[in-house]
PDB file of C-alpha atoms in Angstrom:
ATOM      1  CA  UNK H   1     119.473  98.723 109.715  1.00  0.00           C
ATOM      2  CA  UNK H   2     119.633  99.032 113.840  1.00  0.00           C
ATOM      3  CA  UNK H   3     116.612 100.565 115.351  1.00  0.00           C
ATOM      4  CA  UNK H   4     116.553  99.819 118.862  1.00  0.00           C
ATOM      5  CA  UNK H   5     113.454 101.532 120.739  1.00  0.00           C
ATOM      6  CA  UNK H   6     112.709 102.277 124.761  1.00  0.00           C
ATOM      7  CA  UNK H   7     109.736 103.158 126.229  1.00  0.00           C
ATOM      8  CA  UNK H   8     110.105 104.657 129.148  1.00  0.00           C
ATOM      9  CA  UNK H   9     107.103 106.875 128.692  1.00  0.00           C
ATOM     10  CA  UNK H  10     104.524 104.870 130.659  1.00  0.00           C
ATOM     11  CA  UNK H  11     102.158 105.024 127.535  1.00  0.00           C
ATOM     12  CA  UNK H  12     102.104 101.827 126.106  1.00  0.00           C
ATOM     13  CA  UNK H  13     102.444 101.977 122.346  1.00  0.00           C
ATOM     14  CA  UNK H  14     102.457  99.705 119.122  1.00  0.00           C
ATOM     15  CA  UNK H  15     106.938 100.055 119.350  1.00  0.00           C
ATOM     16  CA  UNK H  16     107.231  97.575 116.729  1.00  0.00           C
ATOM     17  CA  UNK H  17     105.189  99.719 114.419  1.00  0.00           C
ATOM     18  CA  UNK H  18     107.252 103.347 115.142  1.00  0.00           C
ATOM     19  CA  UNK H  19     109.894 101.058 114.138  1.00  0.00           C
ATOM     20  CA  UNK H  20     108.830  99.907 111.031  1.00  0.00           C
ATOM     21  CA  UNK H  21     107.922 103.918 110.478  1.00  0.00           C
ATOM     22  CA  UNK H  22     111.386 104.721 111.123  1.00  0.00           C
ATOM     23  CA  UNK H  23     112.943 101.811 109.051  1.00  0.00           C
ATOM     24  CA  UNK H  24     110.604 102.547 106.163  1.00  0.00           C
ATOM     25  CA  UNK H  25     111.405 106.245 105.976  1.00  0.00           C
ATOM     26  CA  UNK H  26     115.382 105.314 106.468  1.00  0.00           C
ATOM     27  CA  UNK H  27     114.960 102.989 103.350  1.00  0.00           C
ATOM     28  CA  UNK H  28     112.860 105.443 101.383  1.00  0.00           C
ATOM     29  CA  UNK H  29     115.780 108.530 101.937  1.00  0.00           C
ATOM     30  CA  UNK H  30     118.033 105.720 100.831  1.00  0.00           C
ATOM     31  CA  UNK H  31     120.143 105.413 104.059  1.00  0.00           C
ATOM     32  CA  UNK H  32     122.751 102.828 104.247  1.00  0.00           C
ATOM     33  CA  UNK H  33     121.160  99.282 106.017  1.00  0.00           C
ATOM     34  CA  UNK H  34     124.319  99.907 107.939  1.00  0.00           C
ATOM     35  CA  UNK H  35     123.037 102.941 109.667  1.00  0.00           C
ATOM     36  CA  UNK H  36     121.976 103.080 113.646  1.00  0.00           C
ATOM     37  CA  UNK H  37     119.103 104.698 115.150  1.00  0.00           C
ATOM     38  CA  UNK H  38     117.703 104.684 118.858  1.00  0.00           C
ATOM     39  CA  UNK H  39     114.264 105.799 119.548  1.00  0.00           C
ATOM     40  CA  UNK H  40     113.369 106.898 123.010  1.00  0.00           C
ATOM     41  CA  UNK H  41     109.873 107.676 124.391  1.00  0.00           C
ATOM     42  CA  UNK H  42     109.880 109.671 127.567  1.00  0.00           C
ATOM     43  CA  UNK H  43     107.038 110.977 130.017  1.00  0.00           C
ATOM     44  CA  UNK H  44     106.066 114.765 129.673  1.00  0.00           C
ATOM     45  CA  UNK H  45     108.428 115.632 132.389  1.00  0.00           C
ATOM     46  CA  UNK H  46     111.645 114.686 130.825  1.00  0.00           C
ATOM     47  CA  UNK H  47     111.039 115.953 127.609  1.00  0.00           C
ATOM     48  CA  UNK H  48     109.932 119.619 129.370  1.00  0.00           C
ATOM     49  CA  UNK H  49     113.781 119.034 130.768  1.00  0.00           C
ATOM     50  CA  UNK H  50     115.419 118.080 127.466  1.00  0.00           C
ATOM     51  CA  UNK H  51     113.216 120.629 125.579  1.00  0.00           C
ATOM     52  CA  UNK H  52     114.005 123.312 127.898  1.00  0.00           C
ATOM     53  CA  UNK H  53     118.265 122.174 127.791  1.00  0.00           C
ATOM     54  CA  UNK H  54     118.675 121.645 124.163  1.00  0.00           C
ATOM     55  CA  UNK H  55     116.519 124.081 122.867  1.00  0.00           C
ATOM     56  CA  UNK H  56     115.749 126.750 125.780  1.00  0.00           C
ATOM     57  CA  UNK H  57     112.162 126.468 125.347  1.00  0.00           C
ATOM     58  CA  UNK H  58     109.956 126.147 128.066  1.00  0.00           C
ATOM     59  CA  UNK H  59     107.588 122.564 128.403  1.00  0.00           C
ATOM     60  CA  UNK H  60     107.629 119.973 126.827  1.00  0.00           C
ATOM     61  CA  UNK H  61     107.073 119.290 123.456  1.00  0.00           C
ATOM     62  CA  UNK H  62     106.389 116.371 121.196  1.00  0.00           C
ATOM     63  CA  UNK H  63     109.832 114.935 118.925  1.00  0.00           C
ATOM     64  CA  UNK H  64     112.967 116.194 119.189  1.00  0.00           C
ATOM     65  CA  UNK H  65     116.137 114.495 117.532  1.00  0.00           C
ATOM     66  CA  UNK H  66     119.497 114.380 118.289  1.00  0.00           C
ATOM     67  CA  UNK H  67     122.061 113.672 115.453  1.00  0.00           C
ATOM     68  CA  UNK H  68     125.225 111.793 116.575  1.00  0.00           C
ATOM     69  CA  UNK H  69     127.024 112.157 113.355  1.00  0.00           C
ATOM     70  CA  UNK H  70     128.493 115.813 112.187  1.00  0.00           C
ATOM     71  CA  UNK H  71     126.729 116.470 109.293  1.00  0.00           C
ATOM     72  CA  UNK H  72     128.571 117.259 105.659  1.00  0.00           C
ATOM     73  CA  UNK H  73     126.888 120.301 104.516  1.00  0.00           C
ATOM     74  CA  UNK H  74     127.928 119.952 101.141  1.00  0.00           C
ATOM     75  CA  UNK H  75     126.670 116.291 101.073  1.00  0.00           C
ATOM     76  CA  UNK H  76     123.203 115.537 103.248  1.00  0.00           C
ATOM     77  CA  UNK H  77     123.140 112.083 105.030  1.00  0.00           C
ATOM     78  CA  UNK H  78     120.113 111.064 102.560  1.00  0.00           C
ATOM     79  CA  UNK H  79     122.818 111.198  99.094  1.00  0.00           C
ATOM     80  CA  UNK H  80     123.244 107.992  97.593  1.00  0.00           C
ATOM     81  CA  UNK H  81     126.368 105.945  98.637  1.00  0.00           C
ATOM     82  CA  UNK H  82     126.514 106.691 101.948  1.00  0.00           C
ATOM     83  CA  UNK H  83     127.852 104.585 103.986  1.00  0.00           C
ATOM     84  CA  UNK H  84     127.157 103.357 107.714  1.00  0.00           C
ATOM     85  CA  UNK H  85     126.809 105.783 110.350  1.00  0.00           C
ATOM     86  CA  UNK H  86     125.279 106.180 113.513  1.00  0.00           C
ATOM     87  CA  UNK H  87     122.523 108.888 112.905  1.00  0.00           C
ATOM     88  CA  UNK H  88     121.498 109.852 116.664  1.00  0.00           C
ATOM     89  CA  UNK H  89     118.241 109.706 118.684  1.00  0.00           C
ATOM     90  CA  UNK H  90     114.961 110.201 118.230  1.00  0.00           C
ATOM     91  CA  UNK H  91     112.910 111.546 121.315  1.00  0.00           C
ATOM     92  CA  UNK H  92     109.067 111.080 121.211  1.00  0.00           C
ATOM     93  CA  UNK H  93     106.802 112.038 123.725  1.00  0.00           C
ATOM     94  CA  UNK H  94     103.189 109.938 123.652  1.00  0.00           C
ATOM     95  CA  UNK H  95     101.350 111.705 126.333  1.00  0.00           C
ATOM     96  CA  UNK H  96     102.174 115.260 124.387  1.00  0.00           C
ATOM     97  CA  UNK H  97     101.586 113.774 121.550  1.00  0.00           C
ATOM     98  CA  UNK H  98      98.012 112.303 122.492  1.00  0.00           C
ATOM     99  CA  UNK H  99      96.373 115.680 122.588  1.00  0.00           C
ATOM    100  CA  UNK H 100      97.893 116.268 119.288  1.00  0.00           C
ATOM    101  CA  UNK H 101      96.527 113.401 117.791  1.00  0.00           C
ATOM    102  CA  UNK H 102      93.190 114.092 119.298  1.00  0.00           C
ATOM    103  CA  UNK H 103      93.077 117.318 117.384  1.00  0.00           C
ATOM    104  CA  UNK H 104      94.362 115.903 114.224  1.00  0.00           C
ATOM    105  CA  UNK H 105      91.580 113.396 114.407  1.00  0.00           C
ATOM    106  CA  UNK H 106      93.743 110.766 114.786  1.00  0.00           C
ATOM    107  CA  UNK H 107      95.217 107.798 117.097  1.00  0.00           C
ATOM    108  CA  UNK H 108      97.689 108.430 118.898  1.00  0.00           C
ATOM    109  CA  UNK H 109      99.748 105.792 116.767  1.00  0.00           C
ATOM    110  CA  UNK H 110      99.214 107.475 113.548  1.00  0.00           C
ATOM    111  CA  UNK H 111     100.828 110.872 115.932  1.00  0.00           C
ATOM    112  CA  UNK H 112     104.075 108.729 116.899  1.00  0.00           C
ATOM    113  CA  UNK H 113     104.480 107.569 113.087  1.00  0.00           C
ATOM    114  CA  UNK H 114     104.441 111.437 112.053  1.00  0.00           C
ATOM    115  CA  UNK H 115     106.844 112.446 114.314  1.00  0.00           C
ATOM    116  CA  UNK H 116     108.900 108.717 113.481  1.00  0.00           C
ATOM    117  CA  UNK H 117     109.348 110.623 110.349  1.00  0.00           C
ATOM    118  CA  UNK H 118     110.047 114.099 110.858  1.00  0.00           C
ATOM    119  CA  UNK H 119     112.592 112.839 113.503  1.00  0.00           C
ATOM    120  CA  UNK H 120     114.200 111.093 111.238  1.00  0.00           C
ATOM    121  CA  UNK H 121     113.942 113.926 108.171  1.00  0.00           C
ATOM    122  CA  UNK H 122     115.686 116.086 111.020  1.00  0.00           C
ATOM    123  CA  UNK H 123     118.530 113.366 111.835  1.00  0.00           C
ATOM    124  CA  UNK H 124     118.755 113.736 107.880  1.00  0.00           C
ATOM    125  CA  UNK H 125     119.634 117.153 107.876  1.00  0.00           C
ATOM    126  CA  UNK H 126     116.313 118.722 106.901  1.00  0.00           C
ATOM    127  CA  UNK H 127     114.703 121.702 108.915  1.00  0.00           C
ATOM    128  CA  UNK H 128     111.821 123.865 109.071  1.00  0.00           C
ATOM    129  CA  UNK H 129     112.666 126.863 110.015  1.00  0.00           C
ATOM    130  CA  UNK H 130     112.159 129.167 106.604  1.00  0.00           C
ATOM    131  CA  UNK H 131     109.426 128.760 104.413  1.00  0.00           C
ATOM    132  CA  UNK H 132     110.842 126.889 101.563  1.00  0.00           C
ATOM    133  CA  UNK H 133     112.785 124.684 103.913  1.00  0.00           C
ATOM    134  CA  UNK H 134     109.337 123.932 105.522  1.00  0.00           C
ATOM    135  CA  UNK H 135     107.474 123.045 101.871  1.00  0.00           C
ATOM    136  CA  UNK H 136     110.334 120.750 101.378  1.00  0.00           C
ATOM    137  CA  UNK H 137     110.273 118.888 104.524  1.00  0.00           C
ATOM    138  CA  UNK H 138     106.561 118.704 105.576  1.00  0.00           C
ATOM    139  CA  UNK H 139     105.941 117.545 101.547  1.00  0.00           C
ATOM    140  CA  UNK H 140     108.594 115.130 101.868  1.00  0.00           C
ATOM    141  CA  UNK H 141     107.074 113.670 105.482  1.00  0.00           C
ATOM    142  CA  UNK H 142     103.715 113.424 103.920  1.00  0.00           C
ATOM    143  CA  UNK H 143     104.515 111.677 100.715  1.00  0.00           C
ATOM    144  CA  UNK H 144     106.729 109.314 102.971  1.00  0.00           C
ATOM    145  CA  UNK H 145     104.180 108.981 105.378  1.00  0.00           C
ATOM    146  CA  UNK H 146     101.389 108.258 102.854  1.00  0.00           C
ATOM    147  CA  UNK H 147     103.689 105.684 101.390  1.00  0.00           C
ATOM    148  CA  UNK H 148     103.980 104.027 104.502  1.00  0.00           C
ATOM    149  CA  UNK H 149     100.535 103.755 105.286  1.00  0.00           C
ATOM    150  CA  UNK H 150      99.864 102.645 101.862  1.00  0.00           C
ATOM    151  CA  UNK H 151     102.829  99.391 102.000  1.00  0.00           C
ATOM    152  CA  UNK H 152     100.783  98.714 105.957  1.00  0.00           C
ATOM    153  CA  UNK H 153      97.535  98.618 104.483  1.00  0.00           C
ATOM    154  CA  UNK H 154      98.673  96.518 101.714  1.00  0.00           C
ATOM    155  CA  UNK H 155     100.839  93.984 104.088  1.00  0.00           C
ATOM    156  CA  UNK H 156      98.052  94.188 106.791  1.00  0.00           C
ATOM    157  CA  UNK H 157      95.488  92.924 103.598  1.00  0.00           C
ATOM    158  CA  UNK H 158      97.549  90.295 102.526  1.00  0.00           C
ATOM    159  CA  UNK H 159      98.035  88.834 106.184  1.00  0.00           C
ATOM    160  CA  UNK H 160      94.461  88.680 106.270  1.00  0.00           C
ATOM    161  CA  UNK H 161      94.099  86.896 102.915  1.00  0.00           C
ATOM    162  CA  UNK H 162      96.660  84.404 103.889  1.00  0.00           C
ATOM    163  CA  UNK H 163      95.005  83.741 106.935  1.00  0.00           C
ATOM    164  CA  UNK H 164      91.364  83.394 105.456  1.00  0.00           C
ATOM    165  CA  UNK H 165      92.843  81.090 102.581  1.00  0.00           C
ATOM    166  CA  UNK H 166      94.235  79.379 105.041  1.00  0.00           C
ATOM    167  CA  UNK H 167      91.529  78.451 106.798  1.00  0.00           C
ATOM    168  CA  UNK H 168      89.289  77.593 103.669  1.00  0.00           C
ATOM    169  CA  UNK H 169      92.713  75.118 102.672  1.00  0.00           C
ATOM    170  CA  UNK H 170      92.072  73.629 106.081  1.00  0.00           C
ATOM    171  CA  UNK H 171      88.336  73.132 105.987  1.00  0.00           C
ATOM    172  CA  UNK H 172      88.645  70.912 103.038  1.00  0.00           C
ATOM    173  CA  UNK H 173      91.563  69.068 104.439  1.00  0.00           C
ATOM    174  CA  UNK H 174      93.822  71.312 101.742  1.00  0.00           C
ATOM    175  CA  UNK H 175      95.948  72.626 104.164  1.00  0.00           C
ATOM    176  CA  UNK H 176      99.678  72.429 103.760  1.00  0.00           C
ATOM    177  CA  UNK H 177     101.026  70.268 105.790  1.00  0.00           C
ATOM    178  CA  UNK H 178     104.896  69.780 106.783  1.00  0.00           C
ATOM    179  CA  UNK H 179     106.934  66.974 105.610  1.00  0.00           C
ATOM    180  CA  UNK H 180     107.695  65.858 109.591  1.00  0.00           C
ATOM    181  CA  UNK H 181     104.387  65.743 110.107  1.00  0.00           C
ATOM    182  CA  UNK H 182     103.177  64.024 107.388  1.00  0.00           C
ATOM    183  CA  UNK H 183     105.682  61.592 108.000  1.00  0.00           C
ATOM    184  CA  UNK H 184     104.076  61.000 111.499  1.00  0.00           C
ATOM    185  CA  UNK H 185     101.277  60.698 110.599  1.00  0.00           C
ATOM    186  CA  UNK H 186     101.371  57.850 107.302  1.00  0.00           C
ATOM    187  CA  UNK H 187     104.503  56.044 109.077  1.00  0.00           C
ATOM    188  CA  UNK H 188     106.080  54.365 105.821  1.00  0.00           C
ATOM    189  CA  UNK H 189     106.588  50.457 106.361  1.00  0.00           C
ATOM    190  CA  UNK H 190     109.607  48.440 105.999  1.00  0.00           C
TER     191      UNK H 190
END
């Protein structure tokens, strides 16, 4: 799967982990590892501008998403077998989305990996604008986002197990060492 990422917000931000957001809800709908996705994060400015082309709403605002490929109504982008396709863009916007966070009770990281998500639900075909099309979106972004969090947390604790057995392998000379340098340093003799 191709995620490419710019920031070009002036915020500077974990990208590598709004990636791994966006790549983990991409696998989790099932989307083809074909598929292409560009995230952009812009300064409050630009998205006012985009907000206020796109959608004729005044200010800026915090995700929007821009789907490249037409979408099949009769089939959404999620259904099993599709194939590659360019899904569109992504638009964050971290200094919007820092207040949000802040009343959310939140980092501002956990923000951009929330609206990772519901960018990508909306590249996806899914909307919010009646009632049961909300349910099923926002319950869908949480369970995906709890999910996520969940395999991070996990990863995260195994990195840190790895890295403290490590270190206990090395204290009592344990450690694994590779065959080149073993080889250096008990020179066979001829």
């Amino acid at each position: 799967m191709s995620i490419e990422i710019a920031n070009e917000s002036g915020v500077g931000v974990d990208e590598g982990s709004i990636v791994s957001a966006a790549r983990f809800a991409l696998d989790r709908m099932g989307v083809s590892p074909l598929a292409e996705l560009s995230v952009l994060l812009v300064e409050l400015d630009v998205m006012a501008d985009l907000h206020e082309r796109w959608m004729d709403l005044p200010g800026p605002t915090d995700v929007m998403a821009f789907p490249m490929d037409e979408l099949d109504s009769a089939r959404r982008p999620d259904a099993a077998g599709l194939g590659p396709a360019l899904l569109g863009d992504i638009v964050l916007c971290p200094a919007f989305a820092k207040d949000q966070a802040k009343k959310a009770g939140h980092g501002l990281l956990d923000e951009l990996h929330l609206l990772t998500v519901h960018g990508v639900l909306h590249l996806l075909g899914y909307d919010h604008a009646e009632p049961a099309e909300e349910r099923e979106m926002f319950t869908l972004q949480n369970r995906i986002l709890a999910d996520f969090r969940t395999a991070r947390d996990e990863a995260e604790r195994a990195a840190h197990q790895r890295s403290t057995d490590d270190k206990v392998l090395g204290a009592v000379g344990l450690d694994e060492q590779k065959p080149q340098e073993k080889s250096l340093q008990h020179p066979e003799e001829d």
